[in-house]
XYZ file of C-alpha atoms in Angstrom:
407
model
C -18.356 2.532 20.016
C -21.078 4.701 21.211
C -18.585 7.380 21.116
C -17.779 6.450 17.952
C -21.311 7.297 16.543
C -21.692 10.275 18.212
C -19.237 11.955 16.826
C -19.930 10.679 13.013
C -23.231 12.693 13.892
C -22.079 15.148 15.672
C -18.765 16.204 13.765
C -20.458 17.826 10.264
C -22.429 20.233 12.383
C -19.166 21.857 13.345
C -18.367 23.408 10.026
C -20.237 26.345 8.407
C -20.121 27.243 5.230
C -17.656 29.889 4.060
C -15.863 29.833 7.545
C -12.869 28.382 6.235
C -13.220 24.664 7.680
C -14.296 21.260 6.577
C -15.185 18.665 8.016
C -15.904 15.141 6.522
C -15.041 11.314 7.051
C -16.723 7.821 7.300
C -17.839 5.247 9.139
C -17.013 1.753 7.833
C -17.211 -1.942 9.298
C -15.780 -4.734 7.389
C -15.719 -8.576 8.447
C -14.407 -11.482 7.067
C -14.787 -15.335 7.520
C -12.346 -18.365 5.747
C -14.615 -20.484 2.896
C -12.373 -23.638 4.588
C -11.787 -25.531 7.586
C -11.200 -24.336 10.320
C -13.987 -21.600 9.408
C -12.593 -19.072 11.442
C -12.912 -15.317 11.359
C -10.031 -13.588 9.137
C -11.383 -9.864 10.192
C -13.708 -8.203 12.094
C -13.029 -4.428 12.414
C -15.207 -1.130 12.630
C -14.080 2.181 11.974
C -14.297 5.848 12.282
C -12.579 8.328 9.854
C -12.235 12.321 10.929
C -10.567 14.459 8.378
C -10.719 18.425 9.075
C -9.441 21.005 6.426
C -9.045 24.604 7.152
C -8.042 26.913 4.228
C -6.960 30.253 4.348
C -5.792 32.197 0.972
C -3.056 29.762 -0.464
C -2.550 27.714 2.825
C -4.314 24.991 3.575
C -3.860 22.247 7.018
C -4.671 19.258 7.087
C -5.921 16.522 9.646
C -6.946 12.975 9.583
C -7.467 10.371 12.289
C -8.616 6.542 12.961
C -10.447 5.750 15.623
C -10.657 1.444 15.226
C -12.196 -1.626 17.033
C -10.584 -4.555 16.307
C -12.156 -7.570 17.675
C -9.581 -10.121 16.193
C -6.077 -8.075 17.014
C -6.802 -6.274 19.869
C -3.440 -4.527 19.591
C -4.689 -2.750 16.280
C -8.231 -1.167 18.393
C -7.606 2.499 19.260
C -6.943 6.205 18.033
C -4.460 6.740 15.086
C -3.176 9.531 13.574
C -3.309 9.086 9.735
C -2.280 12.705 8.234
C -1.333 15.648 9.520
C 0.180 18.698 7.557
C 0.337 21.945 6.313
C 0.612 23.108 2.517
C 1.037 26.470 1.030
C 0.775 26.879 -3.409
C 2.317 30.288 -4.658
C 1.671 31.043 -8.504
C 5.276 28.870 -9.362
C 6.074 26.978 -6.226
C 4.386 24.999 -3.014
C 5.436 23.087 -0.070
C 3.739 20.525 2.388
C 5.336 19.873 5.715
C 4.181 17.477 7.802
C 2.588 13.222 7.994
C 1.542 12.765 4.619
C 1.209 10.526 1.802
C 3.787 9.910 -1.092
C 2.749 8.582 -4.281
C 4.508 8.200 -7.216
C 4.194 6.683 -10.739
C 1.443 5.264 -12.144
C 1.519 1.424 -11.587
C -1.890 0.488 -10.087
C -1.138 -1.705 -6.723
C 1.949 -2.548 -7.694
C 5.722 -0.629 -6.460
C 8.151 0.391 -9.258
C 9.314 3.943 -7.971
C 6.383 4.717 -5.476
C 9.138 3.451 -2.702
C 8.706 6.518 0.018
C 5.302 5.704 1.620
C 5.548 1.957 3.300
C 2.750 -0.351 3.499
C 0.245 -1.435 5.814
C 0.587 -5.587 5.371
C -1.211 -6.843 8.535
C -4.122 -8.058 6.124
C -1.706 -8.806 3.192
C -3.386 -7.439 0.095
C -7.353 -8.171 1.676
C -7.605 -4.207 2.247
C -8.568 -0.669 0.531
C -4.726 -0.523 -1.000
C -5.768 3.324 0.094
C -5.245 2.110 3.844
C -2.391 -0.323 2.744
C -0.069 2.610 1.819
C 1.133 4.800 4.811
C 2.048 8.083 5.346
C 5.142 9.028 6.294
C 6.471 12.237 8.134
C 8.359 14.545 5.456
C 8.565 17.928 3.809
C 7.966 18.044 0.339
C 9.356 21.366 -1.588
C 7.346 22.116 -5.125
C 8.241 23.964 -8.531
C 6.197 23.859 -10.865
C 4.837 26.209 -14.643
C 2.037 24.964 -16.826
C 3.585 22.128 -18.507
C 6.217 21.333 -15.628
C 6.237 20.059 -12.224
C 9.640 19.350 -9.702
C 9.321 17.585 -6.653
C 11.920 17.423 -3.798
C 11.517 15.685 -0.633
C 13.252 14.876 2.567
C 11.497 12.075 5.523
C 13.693 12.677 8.613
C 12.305 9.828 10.381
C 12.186 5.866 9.282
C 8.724 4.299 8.714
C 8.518 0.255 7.381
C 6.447 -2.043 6.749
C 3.740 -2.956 9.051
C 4.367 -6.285 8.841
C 1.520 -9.366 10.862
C 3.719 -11.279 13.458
C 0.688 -11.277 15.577
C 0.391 -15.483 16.161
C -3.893 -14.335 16.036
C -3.638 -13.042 12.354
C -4.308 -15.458 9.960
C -2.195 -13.515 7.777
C 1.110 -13.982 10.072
C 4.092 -13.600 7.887
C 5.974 -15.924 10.635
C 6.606 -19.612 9.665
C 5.081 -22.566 11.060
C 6.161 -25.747 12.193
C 9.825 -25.167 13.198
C 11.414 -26.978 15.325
C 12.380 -24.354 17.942
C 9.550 -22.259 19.234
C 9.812 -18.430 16.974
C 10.545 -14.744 18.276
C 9.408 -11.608 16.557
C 12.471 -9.526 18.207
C 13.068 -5.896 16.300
C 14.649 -4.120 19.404
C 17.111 -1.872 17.990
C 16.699 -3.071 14.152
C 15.012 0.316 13.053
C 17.609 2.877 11.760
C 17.999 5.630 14.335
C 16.595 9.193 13.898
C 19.635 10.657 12.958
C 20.183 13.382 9.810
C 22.566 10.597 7.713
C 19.372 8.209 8.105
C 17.171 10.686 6.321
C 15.825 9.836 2.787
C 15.592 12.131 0.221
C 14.756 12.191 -3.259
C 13.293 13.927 -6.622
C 11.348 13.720 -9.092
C 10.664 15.892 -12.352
C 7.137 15.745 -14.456
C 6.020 16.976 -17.589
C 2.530 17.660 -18.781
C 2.777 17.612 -22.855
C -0.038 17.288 -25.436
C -0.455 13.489 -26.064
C 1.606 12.650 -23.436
C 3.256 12.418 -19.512
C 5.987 11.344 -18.102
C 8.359 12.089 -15.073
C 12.209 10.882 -13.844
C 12.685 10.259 -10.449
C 15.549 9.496 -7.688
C 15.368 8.387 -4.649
C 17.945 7.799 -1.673
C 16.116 5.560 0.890
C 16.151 2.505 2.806
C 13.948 -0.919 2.065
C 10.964 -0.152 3.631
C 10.421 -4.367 3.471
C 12.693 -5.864 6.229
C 15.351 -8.535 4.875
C 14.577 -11.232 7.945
C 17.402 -12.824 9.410
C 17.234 -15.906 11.899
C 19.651 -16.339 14.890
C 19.573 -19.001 17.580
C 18.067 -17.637 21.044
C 17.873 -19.396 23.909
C 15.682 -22.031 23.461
C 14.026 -20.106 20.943
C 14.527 -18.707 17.347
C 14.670 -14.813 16.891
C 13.704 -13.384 13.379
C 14.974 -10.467 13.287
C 14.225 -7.406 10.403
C 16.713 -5.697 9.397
C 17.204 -2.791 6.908
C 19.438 -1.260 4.741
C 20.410 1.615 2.719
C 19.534 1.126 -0.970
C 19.185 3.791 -4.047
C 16.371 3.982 -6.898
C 16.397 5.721 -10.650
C 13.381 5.186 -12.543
C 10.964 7.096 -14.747
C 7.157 6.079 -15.828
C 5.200 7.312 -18.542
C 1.294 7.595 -19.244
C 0.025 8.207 -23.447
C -3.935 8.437 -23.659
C -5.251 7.365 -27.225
C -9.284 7.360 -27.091
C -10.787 5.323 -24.952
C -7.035 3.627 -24.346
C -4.484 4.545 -21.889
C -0.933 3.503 -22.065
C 1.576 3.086 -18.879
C 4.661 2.031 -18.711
C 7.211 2.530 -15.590
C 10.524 1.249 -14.505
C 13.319 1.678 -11.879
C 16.976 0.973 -11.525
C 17.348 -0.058 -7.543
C 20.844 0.341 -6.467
C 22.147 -1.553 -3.751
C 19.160 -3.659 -2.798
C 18.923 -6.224 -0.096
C 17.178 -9.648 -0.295
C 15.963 -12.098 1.912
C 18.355 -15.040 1.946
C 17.819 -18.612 2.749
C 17.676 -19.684 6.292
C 20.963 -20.271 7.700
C 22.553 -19.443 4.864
C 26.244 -19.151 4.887
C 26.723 -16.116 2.899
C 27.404 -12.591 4.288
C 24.118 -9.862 3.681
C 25.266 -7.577 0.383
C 23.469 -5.431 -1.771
C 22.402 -6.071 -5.238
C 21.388 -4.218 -8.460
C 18.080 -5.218 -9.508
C 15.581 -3.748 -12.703
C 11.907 -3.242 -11.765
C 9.494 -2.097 -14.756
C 5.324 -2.233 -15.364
C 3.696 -2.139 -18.397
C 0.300 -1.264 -18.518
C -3.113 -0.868 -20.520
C -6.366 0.947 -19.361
C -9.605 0.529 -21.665
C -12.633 2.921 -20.491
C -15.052 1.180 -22.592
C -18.564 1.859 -23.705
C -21.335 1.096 -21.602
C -19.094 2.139 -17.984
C -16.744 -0.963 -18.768
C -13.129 -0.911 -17.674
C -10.502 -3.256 -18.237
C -6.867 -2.875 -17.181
C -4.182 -5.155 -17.059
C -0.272 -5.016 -16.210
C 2.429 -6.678 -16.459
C 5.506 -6.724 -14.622
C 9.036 -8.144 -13.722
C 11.856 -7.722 -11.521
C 15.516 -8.875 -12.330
C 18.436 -9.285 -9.826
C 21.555 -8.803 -11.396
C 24.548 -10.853 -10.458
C 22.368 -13.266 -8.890
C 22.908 -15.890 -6.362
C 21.443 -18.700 -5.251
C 21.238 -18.160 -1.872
C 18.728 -15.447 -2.064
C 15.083 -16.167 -1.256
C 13.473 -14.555 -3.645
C 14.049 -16.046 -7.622
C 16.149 -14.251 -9.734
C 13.260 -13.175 -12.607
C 10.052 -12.442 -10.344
C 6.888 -11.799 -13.150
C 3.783 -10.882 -11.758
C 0.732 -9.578 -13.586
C -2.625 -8.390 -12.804
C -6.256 -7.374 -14.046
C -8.877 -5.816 -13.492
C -11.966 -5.721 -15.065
C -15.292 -3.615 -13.791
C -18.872 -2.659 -14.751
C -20.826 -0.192 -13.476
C -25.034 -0.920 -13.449
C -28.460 0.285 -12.358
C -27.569 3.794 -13.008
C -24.151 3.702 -11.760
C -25.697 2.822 -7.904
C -24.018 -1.016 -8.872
C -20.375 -1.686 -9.129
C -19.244 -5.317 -9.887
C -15.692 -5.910 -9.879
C -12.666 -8.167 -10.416
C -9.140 -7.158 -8.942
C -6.692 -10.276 -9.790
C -2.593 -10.452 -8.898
C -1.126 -13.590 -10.548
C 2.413 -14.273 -9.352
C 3.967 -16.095 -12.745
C 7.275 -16.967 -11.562
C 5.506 -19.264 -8.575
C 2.205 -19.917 -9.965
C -0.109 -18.415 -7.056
C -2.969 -15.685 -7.137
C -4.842 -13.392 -5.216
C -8.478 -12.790 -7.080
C -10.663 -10.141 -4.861
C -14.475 -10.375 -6.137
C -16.730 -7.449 -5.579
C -19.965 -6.310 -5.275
C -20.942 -2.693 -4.307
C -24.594 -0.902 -3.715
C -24.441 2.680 -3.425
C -28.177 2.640 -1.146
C -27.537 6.779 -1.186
C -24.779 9.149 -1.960
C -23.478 8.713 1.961
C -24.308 4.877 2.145
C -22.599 1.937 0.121
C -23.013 -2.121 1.098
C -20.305 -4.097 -0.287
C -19.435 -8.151 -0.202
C -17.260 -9.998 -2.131
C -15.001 -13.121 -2.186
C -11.273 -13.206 -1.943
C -9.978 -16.666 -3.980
C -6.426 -17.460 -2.731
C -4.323 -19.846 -4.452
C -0.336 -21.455 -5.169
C 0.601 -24.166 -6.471
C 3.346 -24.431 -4.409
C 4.163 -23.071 -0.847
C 6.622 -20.436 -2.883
C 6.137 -16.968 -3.559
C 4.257 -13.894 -1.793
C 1.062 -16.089 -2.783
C 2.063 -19.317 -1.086
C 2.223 -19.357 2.251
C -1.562 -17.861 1.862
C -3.547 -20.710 -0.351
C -5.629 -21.635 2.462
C -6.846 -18.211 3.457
C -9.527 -17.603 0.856
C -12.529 -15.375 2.239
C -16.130 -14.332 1.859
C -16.352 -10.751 3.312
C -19.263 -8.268 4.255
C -18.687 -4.125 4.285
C -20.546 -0.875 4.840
C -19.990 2.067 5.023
C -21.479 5.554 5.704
C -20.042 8.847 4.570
C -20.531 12.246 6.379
């Protein structure tokens, strides 16, 4: 950790100005403790973030890096390589080669056609969503005029979900109280590096007075494993596995004063769902609609209120998938800025309609100088029943402490 310090001193002094390079990043700590019995810690992680830039004419490359204590998962403490790439803008085209982000559409926190980055779930949806979507390794090809913008891109190489199997996590996605002991075993479930694994996809933009909107396609795999249990000896393995699935969809953004207006939707093609355990059906893909809607109010006095709404259908349903056939969710959020903008209290709230449960994440943040910010807040987890992605968390509710210093 000393280490650690030193070099969030020592890095900034490495760049001069005009030579080309940049140097920046943070140092953050964040822990967390459950409001119920047993009282235990949910988090306690520190954190040092590198990023160096070096730009010459229209090129640019790119580095970022991790370098992470984690007292509570040991297996997450160490040095990880976040982005990494190069990018190059002529007058009408670009390209970017290398481990970077993808982000599409405008849904805030939620997936409708942003399906090419995966997510980081080991602390469910009690992170930065920032660090909760992952790069991937890809090369992205641009086009692009004044009122236009294409998009191709190509990931050779599978990434998934990070998904908490880790029996230390409190936010283990693996069920309890089974009657044979349980085996996270993904040997050989990934989809091999091969060129008829890659994904690829598109997607076309337009930049018109009074209004935005892009199309989008998408030839990937589901980046959430479909689990599947199967009788061990002595033991029960839960196994992910993935498949091949297809996504049309388009999204659409009309500012009107203070007011923005989103909307987004997708068409997934062959789509693969959980089923039930043991169930005697054979694994097929299904058809399924995905769309947001979406309001944004930047009111007076630095007040903003957003709130979505959003649903996905299965068609040709059957009942011996997991997940229920018309799965609303909405969320809002609702902030206010104080004390000469140095004060930040928020509200961030998913509410899971379909299953009754919620996930409300209450902030407070201090800005004690441009590189220094204290933050605390309270996450309020809650279900009514042990259904839905809400559920199987109703007793892991939080108080949590963060700061963070900027270089």
């Amino acid at each position: 950790m000393c280490t650690a310090l030193l070099l969030a001193v020592y890095l900034p002094t490495l760049a001069q100005d005009g030579d080309g390079w940049q140097i920046k990043g943070f140092v953050d700590t964040y822990h967390a403790l459950r409001t119920r019995s047993p009282y235990d810690w949910m988090s306690s992680r520190t954190r040092v973030r590198g990023e160096v830039e070096r730009v010459w004419g229209h090129s640019t490359a790119f580095v970022s890096a991790n370098l992470t204590y984690n007292t509570l998962l040991q297996a997450r403490t160490g040095i990880q390589l976040r982005e990494a790439y190069l990018d190059h803008r002529a007058e009408h085209w670009g390209l970017r080669a290398g481990r970077q982000l993808v982000i599409w559409g405008v849904a805030d926190a939620l997936r409708i056609t942003d399906q090419v980055s995966p997510m980081d779930m080991t602390e469910f949806l009690a992170q930065d969503y920032d660090d909760i979507r992952q790069p991937v390794n890809a090369l992205r090809l641009y086009a692009f005029t004044p009122i236009m913008k294409m998009e191709a891109v190509v990931v050779p190489l599978f990434e998934g979900y990070v998904l908490p199997v880790d029996r230390a996590n409190p936010w283990s996605v693996l069920p309890t109280g089974t009657a044979l002991p349980l085996r996270y075993a993904p040997e050989g479930c990934e989809p091999k590096f091969r060129m008829k694994n890659a994904e690829y996809g598109a997607r076309l933009g337009f930049n018109l007075p009074g209004v935005d909107f892009s199309l989008s396609g998408l030839y990937t795999w589901n980046k959430q494993p479909v689990v599947d249990y199967e009788l061990g000896l002595g033991e029960l393995l839960v196994k992910p596995q993935y498949y091949r699935m297809g996504m049309v969809g388009a999204d659409i953004s009309v500012p009107w004063g203070q007011v923005v207006l989103r909307g987004e939707g997708a068409f997934n093609i062959g789509k693969h769902y959980s089923y039930t355990p043991f169930a005697p059906a054979v694994q097929k893909g299904f058809n399924a609609v995905n769309w947001m809607v979406g309001l944004d109010w930047y009111a007076p006095n630095e007040w903003t209120i957003s709130g979505q709404f959003s649903m996905e259908g299965i068609l040709n349903y059957e009942d011996c998938i997991a997940q229920k056939n018309h799965q609303m969710l909405g969320t809002l959020n609702v902030s206010k800025k104080l004390i000469n903008s140095t004060l930040q209290l928020s509200d961030f709230t998913y509410y899971d309609i379909t299953n009754r449960g919620w996930f409300s994440r209450f902030s407070v943040d201090y800005a004690l100088s441009d590189q220094i910010h204290l933050s605390c807040g309270y996450d309020w987890l809650g279900a009514r029943t042990d259904e839905g992605i809400f559920g199987q968390y109703r007793k892991n509710s939080e108080v949590w402490v963060k700061a963070r210093y900027s270089f």
